[in-house]
Structure formats: structure tokens, C-alpha cells
mmCIF file of C-alpha atoms in Angstrom:
data_model
loop_
_atom_site.group_PDB
_atom_site.id
_atom_site.type_symbol
_atom_site.label_atom_id
_atom_site.label_comp_id
_atom_site.label_asym_id
_atom_site.label_seq_id
_atom_site.Cartn_x
_atom_site.Cartn_y
_atom_site.Cartn_z
ATOM 1 C CA UNK A 30 116.500 251.783 -89.622
ATOM 2 C CA UNK A 31 119.414 249.431 -89.019
ATOM 3 C CA UNK A 32 121.189 252.261 -87.297
ATOM 4 C CA UNK A 33 118.295 252.785 -84.886
ATOM 5 C CA UNK A 34 117.948 249.072 -84.293
ATOM 6 C CA UNK A 35 121.602 248.877 -83.353
ATOM 7 C CA UNK A 36 120.828 250.931 -80.223
ATOM 8 C CA UNK A 37 118.640 248.138 -78.854
ATOM 9 C CA UNK A 38 121.131 245.348 -79.451
ATOM 10 C CA UNK A 39 123.302 244.624 -76.412
ATOM 11 C CA UNK A 40 126.253 242.378 -76.001
ATOM 12 C CA UNK A 41 126.497 239.926 -73.083
ATOM 13 C CA UNK A 42 128.685 242.386 -71.163
ATOM 14 C CA UNK A 43 126.123 245.142 -71.697
ATOM 15 C CA UNK A 44 123.264 242.975 -70.499
ATOM 16 C CA UNK A 45 125.240 241.942 -67.397
ATOM 17 C CA UNK A 46 125.964 245.610 -66.626
ATOM 18 C CA UNK A 47 122.286 246.538 -67.017
ATOM 19 C CA UNK A 48 121.142 243.739 -64.700
ATOM 20 C CA UNK A 49 123.801 244.714 -62.161
ATOM 21 C CA UNK A 50 122.700 248.346 -62.263
ATOM 22 C CA UNK A 51 119.075 247.283 -61.892
ATOM 23 C CA UNK A 52 120.018 245.091 -58.924
ATOM 24 C CA UNK A 53 121.883 247.973 -57.242
ATOM 25 C CA UNK A 54 118.875 250.274 -57.694
ATOM 26 C CA UNK A 55 116.524 247.689 -56.174
ATOM 27 C CA UNK A 56 118.937 247.065 -53.279
ATOM 28 C CA UNK A 57 119.262 250.795 -52.551
ATOM 29 C CA UNK A 58 115.477 251.280 -52.632
ATOM 30 C CA UNK A 59 114.850 248.326 -50.303
ATOM 31 C CA UNK A 60 117.612 249.449 -47.950
ATOM 32 C CA UNK A 61 116.149 252.962 -47.802
ATOM 33 C CA UNK A 62 112.662 251.570 -47.119
ATOM 34 C CA UNK A 63 113.757 249.298 -44.265
ATOM 35 C CA UNK A 64 116.146 251.868 -42.773
ATOM 36 C CA UNK A 65 113.455 254.550 -42.810
ATOM 37 C CA UNK A 66 110.972 252.242 -41.083
ATOM 38 C CA UNK A 67 113.569 251.366 -38.469
ATOM 39 C CA UNK A 68 114.331 255.037 -37.779
ATOM 40 C CA UNK A 69 110.620 255.898 -37.519
ATOM 41 C CA UNK A 70 110.110 252.916 -35.229
ATOM 42 C CA UNK A 71 113.011 253.977 -33.002
ATOM 43 C CA UNK A 72 111.733 257.573 -32.942
ATOM 44 C CA UNK A 73 108.240 256.439 -32.037
ATOM 45 C CA UNK A 74 109.667 254.189 -29.350
ATOM 46 C CA UNK A 75 111.648 257.113 -27.907
ATOM 47 C CA UNK A 76 108.561 259.360 -27.951
ATOM 48 C CA UNK A 77 106.448 256.624 -26.370
ATOM 49 C CA UNK A 78 109.062 256.151 -23.662
ATOM 50 C CA UNK A 79 109.256 259.891 -22.978
ATOM 51 C CA UNK A 80 105.461 260.188 -22.865
ATOM 52 C CA UNK A 81 105.260 257.171 -20.566
ATOM 53 C CA UNK A 82 107.679 258.861 -18.150
ATOM 54 C CA UNK A 83 105.598 262.067 -18.223
ATOM 55 C CA UNK A 84 102.391 260.099 -17.713
ATOM 56 C CA UNK A 85 103.928 258.208 -14.794
ATOM 57 C CA UNK A 86 104.926 261.523 -13.219
ATOM 58 C CA UNK A 87 101.398 262.906 -13.731
ATOM 59 C CA UNK A 88 99.870 259.765 -12.208
ATOM 60 C CA UNK A 89 102.263 260.017 -9.278
ATOM 61 C CA UNK A 90 101.323 263.681 -8.651
ATOM 62 C CA UNK A 91 97.622 262.820 -8.883
ATOM 63 C CA UNK A 92 98.116 260.067 -6.324
ATOM 64 C CA UNK A 93 99.973 262.412 -3.979
ATOM 65 C CA UNK A 94 97.253 265.035 -4.373
ATOM 66 C CA UNK A 95 94.524 262.471 -3.743
ATOM 67 C CA UNK A 96 96.182 261.123 -0.608
ATOM 68 C CA UNK A 97 97.551 264.445 0.639
ATOM 69 C CA UNK A 98 96.367 265.504 4.058
ATOM 70 C CA UNK A 99 96.844 268.977 5.462
ATOM 71 C CA UNK A 100 98.980 268.828 8.579
ATOM 72 C CA UNK A 101 97.383 270.522 11.580
ATOM 73 C CA UNK A 102 99.748 271.758 14.262
ATOM 74 C CA UNK A 103 98.665 272.491 17.859
ATOM 75 C CA UNK A 104 97.149 275.973 18.167
ATOM 76 C CA UNK A 105 95.220 278.170 20.571
ATOM 77 C CA UNK A 106 91.643 278.425 19.185
ATOM 78 C CA UNK A 107 91.263 281.904 20.680
ATOM 79 C CA UNK A 108 93.498 283.252 17.927
ATOM 80 C CA UNK A 109 91.924 281.685 14.843
ATOM 81 C CA UNK A 110 92.106 284.209 11.996
ATOM 82 C CA UNK A 111 89.736 284.336 9.006
ATOM 83 C CA UNK A 112 92.279 282.476 6.897
ATOM 84 C CA UNK A 113 93.030 279.866 9.576
ATOM 85 C CA UNK A 114 89.306 279.248 10.115
ATOM 86 C CA UNK A 115 88.747 278.883 6.381
ATOM 87 C CA UNK A 116 91.605 276.363 6.116
ATOM 88 C CA UNK A 117 90.177 274.363 9.012
ATOM 89 C CA UNK A 118 86.756 274.247 7.350
ATOM 90 C CA UNK A 119 84.806 276.723 9.490
ATOM 91 C CA UNK A 120 82.006 278.771 7.972
ATOM 92 C CA UNK A 121 82.109 282.584 7.924
ATOM 93 C CA UNK A 122 79.343 282.710 10.544
ATOM 94 C CA UNK A 123 81.236 280.378 12.891
ATOM 95 C CA UNK A 124 84.413 282.458 12.578
ATOM 96 C CA UNK A 125 82.487 285.703 13.142
ATOM 97 C CA UNK A 126 80.897 284.300 16.330
ATOM 98 C CA UNK A 127 84.351 283.535 17.734
ATOM 99 C CA UNK A 128 85.698 286.970 16.800
ATOM 100 C CA UNK A 129 82.655 288.717 18.335
ATOM 101 C CA UNK A 130 83.202 286.779 21.577
ATOM 102 C CA UNK A 131 86.912 287.679 21.631
ATOM 103 C CA UNK A 132 86.175 291.374 21.055
ATOM 104 C CA UNK A 133 84.433 291.364 24.428
ATOM 105 C CA UNK A 134 87.777 290.502 26.014
ATOM 106 C CA UNK A 135 86.679 286.941 26.747
ATOM 107 C CA UNK A 136 88.554 283.690 26.139
ATOM 108 C CA UNK A 137 87.518 280.194 25.138
ATOM 109 C CA UNK A 138 89.062 277.809 27.655
ATOM 110 C CA UNK A 139 87.845 274.383 26.504
ATOM 111 C CA UNK A 140 86.695 272.497 23.418
ATOM 112 C CA UNK A 141 83.148 272.431 24.800
ATOM 113 C CA UNK A 142 83.153 276.207 25.276
ATOM 114 C CA UNK A 143 84.553 276.648 21.759
ATOM 115 C CA UNK A 144 81.603 274.696 20.339
ATOM 116 C CA UNK A 145 79.080 276.653 22.441
ATOM 117 C CA UNK A 146 80.417 279.963 21.161
ATOM 118 C CA UNK A 147 80.997 279.080 17.493
ATOM 119 C CA UNK A 148 78.225 276.465 17.116
ATOM 120 C CA UNK A 149 80.452 274.168 15.058
ATOM 121 C CA UNK A 150 79.263 270.605 14.434
ATOM 122 C CA UNK A 151 80.254 267.623 16.569
ATOM 123 C CA UNK A 152 82.096 266.138 13.577
ATOM 124 C CA UNK A 153 84.181 269.286 13.125
ATOM 125 C CA UNK A 154 84.919 269.538 16.852
ATOM 126 C CA UNK A 155 86.081 265.918 17.072
ATOM 127 C CA UNK A 156 88.383 266.533 14.105
ATOM 128 C CA UNK A 157 90.120 269.700 15.339
ATOM 129 C CA UNK A 158 89.783 269.680 19.148
ATOM 130 C CA UNK A 159 92.726 267.228 19.620
ATOM 131 C CA UNK A 160 94.928 270.042 18.258
ATOM 132 C CA UNK A 161 93.665 272.720 20.658
ATOM 133 C CA UNK A 162 96.488 274.046 22.811
ATOM 134 C CA UNK A 163 95.461 276.149 25.777
ATOM 135 C CA UNK A 164 97.952 277.905 28.108
ATOM 136 C CA UNK A 165 99.171 275.894 31.086
ATOM 137 C CA UNK A 166 97.326 278.130 33.515
ATOM 138 C CA UNK A 167 94.028 277.130 31.858
ATOM 139 C CA UNK A 168 94.767 273.437 32.340
ATOM 140 C CA UNK A 169 95.819 273.935 35.946
ATOM 141 C CA UNK A 170 93.403 276.650 36.990
ATOM 142 C CA UNK A 171 91.478 274.272 39.249
ATOM 143 C CA UNK A 172 94.486 273.870 41.491
ATOM 144 C CA UNK A 173 96.239 277.144 40.729
ATOM 145 C CA UNK A 174 96.686 279.947 43.198
ATOM 146 C CA UNK A 175 96.458 283.582 42.197
ATOM 147 C CA UNK A 176 100.247 283.750 42.034
ATOM 148 C CA UNK A 177 100.278 281.095 39.320
ATOM 149 C CA UNK A 178 98.067 283.090 36.980
ATOM 150 C CA UNK A 179 99.651 285.325 34.345
ATOM 151 C CA UNK A 180 100.225 288.912 35.365
ATOM 152 C CA UNK A 181 97.843 290.302 32.783
ATOM 153 C CA UNK A 182 94.957 288.207 34.204
ATOM 154 C CA UNK A 183 95.763 289.172 37.787
ATOM 155 C CA UNK A 184 95.344 292.810 36.723
ATOM 156 C CA UNK A 185 92.188 292.139 34.761
ATOM 157 C CA UNK A 186 90.034 294.102 37.221
ATOM 158 C CA UNK A 187 92.342 297.085 36.906
ATOM 159 C CA UNK A 188 90.876 299.895 34.859
ATOM 160 C CA UNK A 189 93.041 300.113 31.755
ATOM 161 C CA UNK A 190 92.860 303.149 29.502
ATOM 162 C CA UNK A 191 93.796 302.081 25.994
ATOM 163 C CA UNK A 192 96.574 304.005 24.333
ATOM 164 C CA UNK A 193 97.255 304.394 20.637
ATOM 165 C CA UNK A 194 99.687 301.654 19.658
ATOM 166 C CA UNK A 195 101.323 304.009 17.144
ATOM 167 C CA UNK A 196 102.352 306.309 20.012
ATOM 168 C CA UNK A 197 103.478 303.565 22.381
ATOM 169 C CA UNK A 198 106.955 304.037 23.830
ATOM 170 C CA UNK A 199 109.522 301.333 24.471
ATOM 171 C CA UNK A 200 108.630 301.437 28.183
ATOM 172 C CA UNK A 201 104.905 301.102 27.393
ATOM 173 C CA UNK A 202 105.600 297.932 25.409
ATOM 174 C CA UNK A 203 107.916 296.418 28.007
ATOM 175 C CA UNK A 204 105.092 296.809 30.554
ATOM 176 C CA UNK A 205 103.015 294.305 28.497
ATOM 177 C CA UNK A 206 102.963 290.749 29.830
ATOM 178 C CA UNK A 207 105.389 288.578 27.851
ATOM 179 C CA UNK A 208 107.185 291.438 26.063
ATOM 180 C CA UNK A 209 110.755 292.230 27.015
ATOM 181 C CA UNK A 210 113.300 294.690 25.685
ATOM 182 C CA UNK A 211 114.135 292.731 22.519
ATOM 183 C CA UNK A 212 110.497 292.239 21.512
ATOM 184 C CA UNK A 213 109.719 295.886 22.271
ATOM 185 C CA UNK A 214 112.571 296.949 19.961
ATOM 186 C CA UNK A 215 111.322 294.514 17.314
ATOM 187 C CA UNK A 216 107.802 295.994 17.459
ATOM 188 C CA UNK A 217 109.129 299.556 17.180
ATOM 189 C CA UNK A 218 111.302 298.562 14.216
ATOM 190 C CA UNK A 219 108.275 296.989 12.486
ATOM 191 C CA UNK A 220 106.265 300.167 13.093
ATOM 192 C CA UNK A 221 109.086 302.234 11.604
ATOM 193 C CA UNK A 222 109.243 300.074 8.458
ATOM 194 C CA UNK A 223 105.479 300.266 7.929
ATOM 195 C CA UNK A 224 105.072 303.895 8.947
ATOM 196 C CA UNK A 225 102.618 302.729 11.609
ATOM 197 C CA UNK A 226 100.238 299.895 12.440
ATOM 198 C CA UNK A 227 96.771 299.701 10.888
ATOM 199 C CA UNK A 228 95.378 296.762 12.877
ATOM 200 C CA UNK A 229 96.114 294.980 16.155
ATOM 201 C CA UNK A 230 95.974 291.733 14.175
ATOM 202 C CA UNK A 231 99.418 292.569 12.806
ATOM 203 C CA UNK A 232 101.025 291.375 16.040
ATOM 204 C CA UNK A 233 99.996 287.814 15.179
ATOM 205 C CA UNK A 234 102.549 287.944 12.354
ATOM 206 C CA UNK A 235 105.473 289.240 14.421
ATOM 207 C CA UNK A 236 107.530 286.227 15.378
ATOM 208 C CA UNK A 237 108.138 285.707 19.101
ATOM 209 C CA UNK A 238 104.973 287.335 20.486
ATOM 210 C CA UNK A 239 102.937 284.784 22.443
ATOM 211 C CA UNK A 240 99.109 284.605 22.354
ATOM 212 C CA UNK A 241 99.049 285.792 25.980
ATOM 213 C CA UNK A 242 101.172 288.825 25.092
ATOM 214 C CA UNK A 243 98.862 289.621 22.164
ATOM 215 C CA UNK A 244 95.846 289.431 24.495
ATOM 216 C CA UNK A 245 97.466 291.917 26.885
ATOM 217 C CA UNK A 246 98.463 294.178 23.972
ATOM 218 C CA UNK A 247 94.856 294.261 22.765
ATOM 219 C CA UNK A 248 93.720 295.331 26.239
ATOM 220 C CA UNK A 249 96.262 298.106 26.584
ATOM 221 C CA UNK A 250 96.419 299.428 23.031
ATOM 222 C CA UNK A 251 94.320 300.081 19.945
ATOM 223 C CA UNK A 252 94.888 301.647 16.534
ATOM 224 C CA UNK A 253 93.412 305.108 16.958
ATOM 225 C CA UNK A 254 95.465 307.203 14.575
ATOM 226 C CA UNK A 255 96.857 306.360 11.158
ATOM 227 C CA UNK A 256 98.851 309.575 10.733
ATOM 228 C CA UNK A 257 102.281 308.819 9.288
ATOM 229 C CA UNK A 258 101.211 305.696 7.426
ATOM 230 C CA UNK A 259 102.301 306.059 3.822
ATOM 231 C CA UNK A 260 100.029 304.207 1.427
ATOM 232 C CA UNK A 261 101.647 302.735 -1.654
ATOM 233 C CA UNK A 262 100.234 303.098 -5.154
ATOM 234 C CA UNK A 263 100.168 299.455 -6.160
ATOM 235 C CA UNK A 264 99.320 300.257 -9.780
ATOM 236 C CA UNK A 265 102.098 302.814 -10.261
ATOM 237 C CA UNK A 266 105.200 301.653 -8.415
ATOM 238 C CA UNK A 267 108.013 299.725 -10.069
ATOM 239 C CA UNK A 268 108.940 296.182 -9.123
ATOM 240 C CA UNK A 269 111.908 297.413 -7.098
ATOM 241 C CA UNK A 270 109.748 299.896 -5.178
ATOM 242 C CA UNK A 271 107.016 297.328 -4.488
ATOM 243 C CA UNK A 272 109.589 294.849 -3.170
ATOM 244 C CA UNK A 273 110.517 297.330 -0.414
ATOM 245 C CA UNK A 274 107.071 297.003 1.192
ATOM 246 C CA UNK A 275 107.537 294.732 4.271
ATOM 247 C CA UNK A 276 104.678 292.369 3.344
ATOM 248 C CA UNK A 277 105.975 291.881 -0.210
ATOM 249 C CA UNK A 278 109.199 290.493 -1.626
ATOM 250 C CA UNK A 279 110.843 290.546 -5.054
ATOM 251 C CA UNK A 280 108.868 287.530 -6.264
ATOM 252 C CA UNK A 281 105.471 288.918 -5.181
ATOM 253 C CA UNK A 282 106.353 292.314 -6.663
ATOM 254 C CA UNK A 283 107.042 290.599 -9.999
ATOM 255 C CA UNK A 284 103.665 288.813 -9.903
ATOM 256 C CA UNK A 285 101.933 292.130 -9.106
ATOM 257 C CA UNK A 286 103.486 293.730 -12.203
ATOM 258 C CA UNK A 287 102.419 290.768 -14.363
ATOM 259 C CA UNK A 288 98.845 290.746 -13.028
ATOM 260 C CA UNK A 289 98.247 294.480 -13.324
ATOM 261 C CA UNK A 290 99.693 294.520 -16.869
ATOM 262 C CA UNK A 291 97.434 291.680 -18.032
ATOM 263 C CA UNK A 292 94.297 292.957 -16.256
ATOM 264 C CA UNK A 293 94.493 296.732 -16.714
ATOM 265 C CA UNK A 294 95.446 297.315 -13.102
ATOM 266 C CA UNK A 295 94.562 296.032 -9.639
ATOM 267 C CA UNK A 296 91.183 297.406 -8.636
ATOM 268 C CA UNK A 297 90.337 295.933 -5.221
ATOM 269 C CA UNK A 298 91.089 293.345 -2.538
ATOM 270 C CA UNK A 299 89.567 290.544 -4.634
ATOM 271 C CA UNK A 300 92.198 291.187 -7.294
ATOM 272 C CA UNK A 301 94.922 290.818 -4.675
ATOM 273 C CA UNK A 302 93.768 287.284 -3.871
ATOM 274 C CA UNK A 303 94.343 286.285 -7.512
ATOM 275 C CA UNK A 304 98.023 287.256 -7.459
ATOM 276 C CA UNK A 305 100.382 284.296 -7.214
ATOM 277 C CA UNK A 306 102.294 284.135 -3.937
ATOM 278 C CA UNK A 307 100.222 286.800 -2.172
ATOM 279 C CA UNK A 308 100.016 286.004 1.596
ATOM 280 C CA UNK A 309 96.230 285.722 1.805
ATOM 281 C CA UNK A 310 96.228 285.419 5.603
ATOM 282 C CA UNK A 311 97.534 289.013 5.735
ATOM 283 C CA UNK A 312 95.540 290.371 2.805
ATOM 284 C CA UNK A 313 93.083 292.484 4.837
ATOM 285 C CA UNK A 314 95.991 294.190 6.567
ATOM 286 C CA UNK A 315 97.962 294.639 3.325
ATOM 287 C CA UNK A 316 94.949 296.268 1.659
ATOM 288 C CA UNK A 317 94.924 299.022 4.311
ATOM 289 C CA UNK A 318 98.393 300.110 3.135
ATOM 290 C CA UNK A 319 97.443 300.306 -0.539
ATOM 291 C CA UNK A 320 95.964 302.871 -2.885
ATOM 292 C CA UNK A 321 94.193 301.139 -5.787
#
């Protein structure tokens, strides 16, 4: 019993050592507690700061989107495409009325005439008409002599037999108003790359051809034969092969591969519009070169 009791009897040095050890333990625990809280606080502060920066960026993008206005550049309303009309805010019926009028070989020569043909609202006309850009001969036709009118209008009464654009020679193209040797070579090179043209609308996307030249082209030529046009199998070709198609590039080809993989293939034109980067203003033309 005395032996056991001796274990619980401490000298002054022992008691001092025990209290010192106890004090060290308490100090370490408190230090750990405060240091941990400080680290958590700093981490939270860093996260809050990072999130605040992200939120500020989001708010900034929202503000830009809310205040963003589409820039409208001067254009000839006679050559409004489906995509251009849609971007301007025209209805399908209004666009179709304009296209039906143009198919007759007629031109809109004023904002008032544009409204009469398309039946757009006064509000729409007042918004877009300041950007209408008609040829100089239209503006000056009241005082113009016959010599001042473009060649293709002076020959308007001439009986023109339309040729197939895919069989047009270099000389045939040079005879078109506004097309010289360089543009004729450019058109022939484009035809060679595509295997042939599928629509006269394609000339709107060849840089350097003026609206007046396009009008004369449409009078002299039409797409009558699609022999030689090689359609591409959009669901079978590799990315490298797709990128060779003139209306695609490497980036679009990559998006095509991704879309068709995730959606069990591309089935129709509507699917094309869902592909990132696809030039929607050319989509009707592109579709004519594809096999789905």
C-alpha cells in the first residue's frame, strides 16, 4: 500500500515539471486553434476575393450584352439575303416579297419603294432606311443621260439568252458589267474548287463582285446543270477531309465531328444550324453540296 501511495507523492521539482508540461500543452492547443482559424479566415478571404472578381466580370459582361447594339453598315436593300433580313428584323413574308420582286428582274430604287414591295412597318423603315445605299446612277437618274447609266442597264432591252454559269468561259465572264480579267479568273478558280456552282447566290460571297455585277450575272447566267459537282458525305469524312471543303475550315470541321458523334450523325439542314461556327448565311448553299 505504501509502495502504491509513493507513486502519487511528488517533490516540488516534480510538481513544477508537471505544471510546466501542462502549460506547454495548453499553449500548443491554443496556438493551434488560433492559427487554424487564421488560416481558414485567410483562405475564405482569398476565395471571396476570387469570387468577387468573377462576379464583377460576369456583371460587366451582362452590362455589355444589355447595352450592345448591332452595328448596321450601309447596304443595297436589293441584295438582302434571308440571313441579312432575319438579322435586320424582317419577317419571312417580307423577305419573300422582296425576293419575288427581284426574281422578275426589277430593282428597288428608294426607301418608299422598298416599303411598298415588302410591306414593312413605318417603324422598321425609319430604323433601317438611313443605311440604304443605292448606286450613284439611281441618285442621279433625274439628271443623268443615257451615257451615264451602267452598261448592263443600257442593254436591258436586248434579248439575252441565259447560259449555264458552269459552262461560262473566261470571255463570257469578262463581258459582264463590272467583271474584269482578275475577277473572271477568281470566279473560275472558285468553280474549280467547288466542282461547280449550285446557286447564283454564291456570287454574293465572292469578294470584289459589286451588286451591279451580280445583277448582270443573274441576267446572263443561271445554274442549269450540276454535272461535275461532287457532294461530300458529311457523316463519313474525316476532319482533315471536311476542312478541304471551301465553305468549311479546320475549326468548323472539328465542330462537325463533335456534333455528329454526340447526336448519331447530321440528318438535315436544321442540324447544320446547331453546329458551332457554321456560316448560317451560306447554309442553304452549303446543304446543296452535302450528302446526309
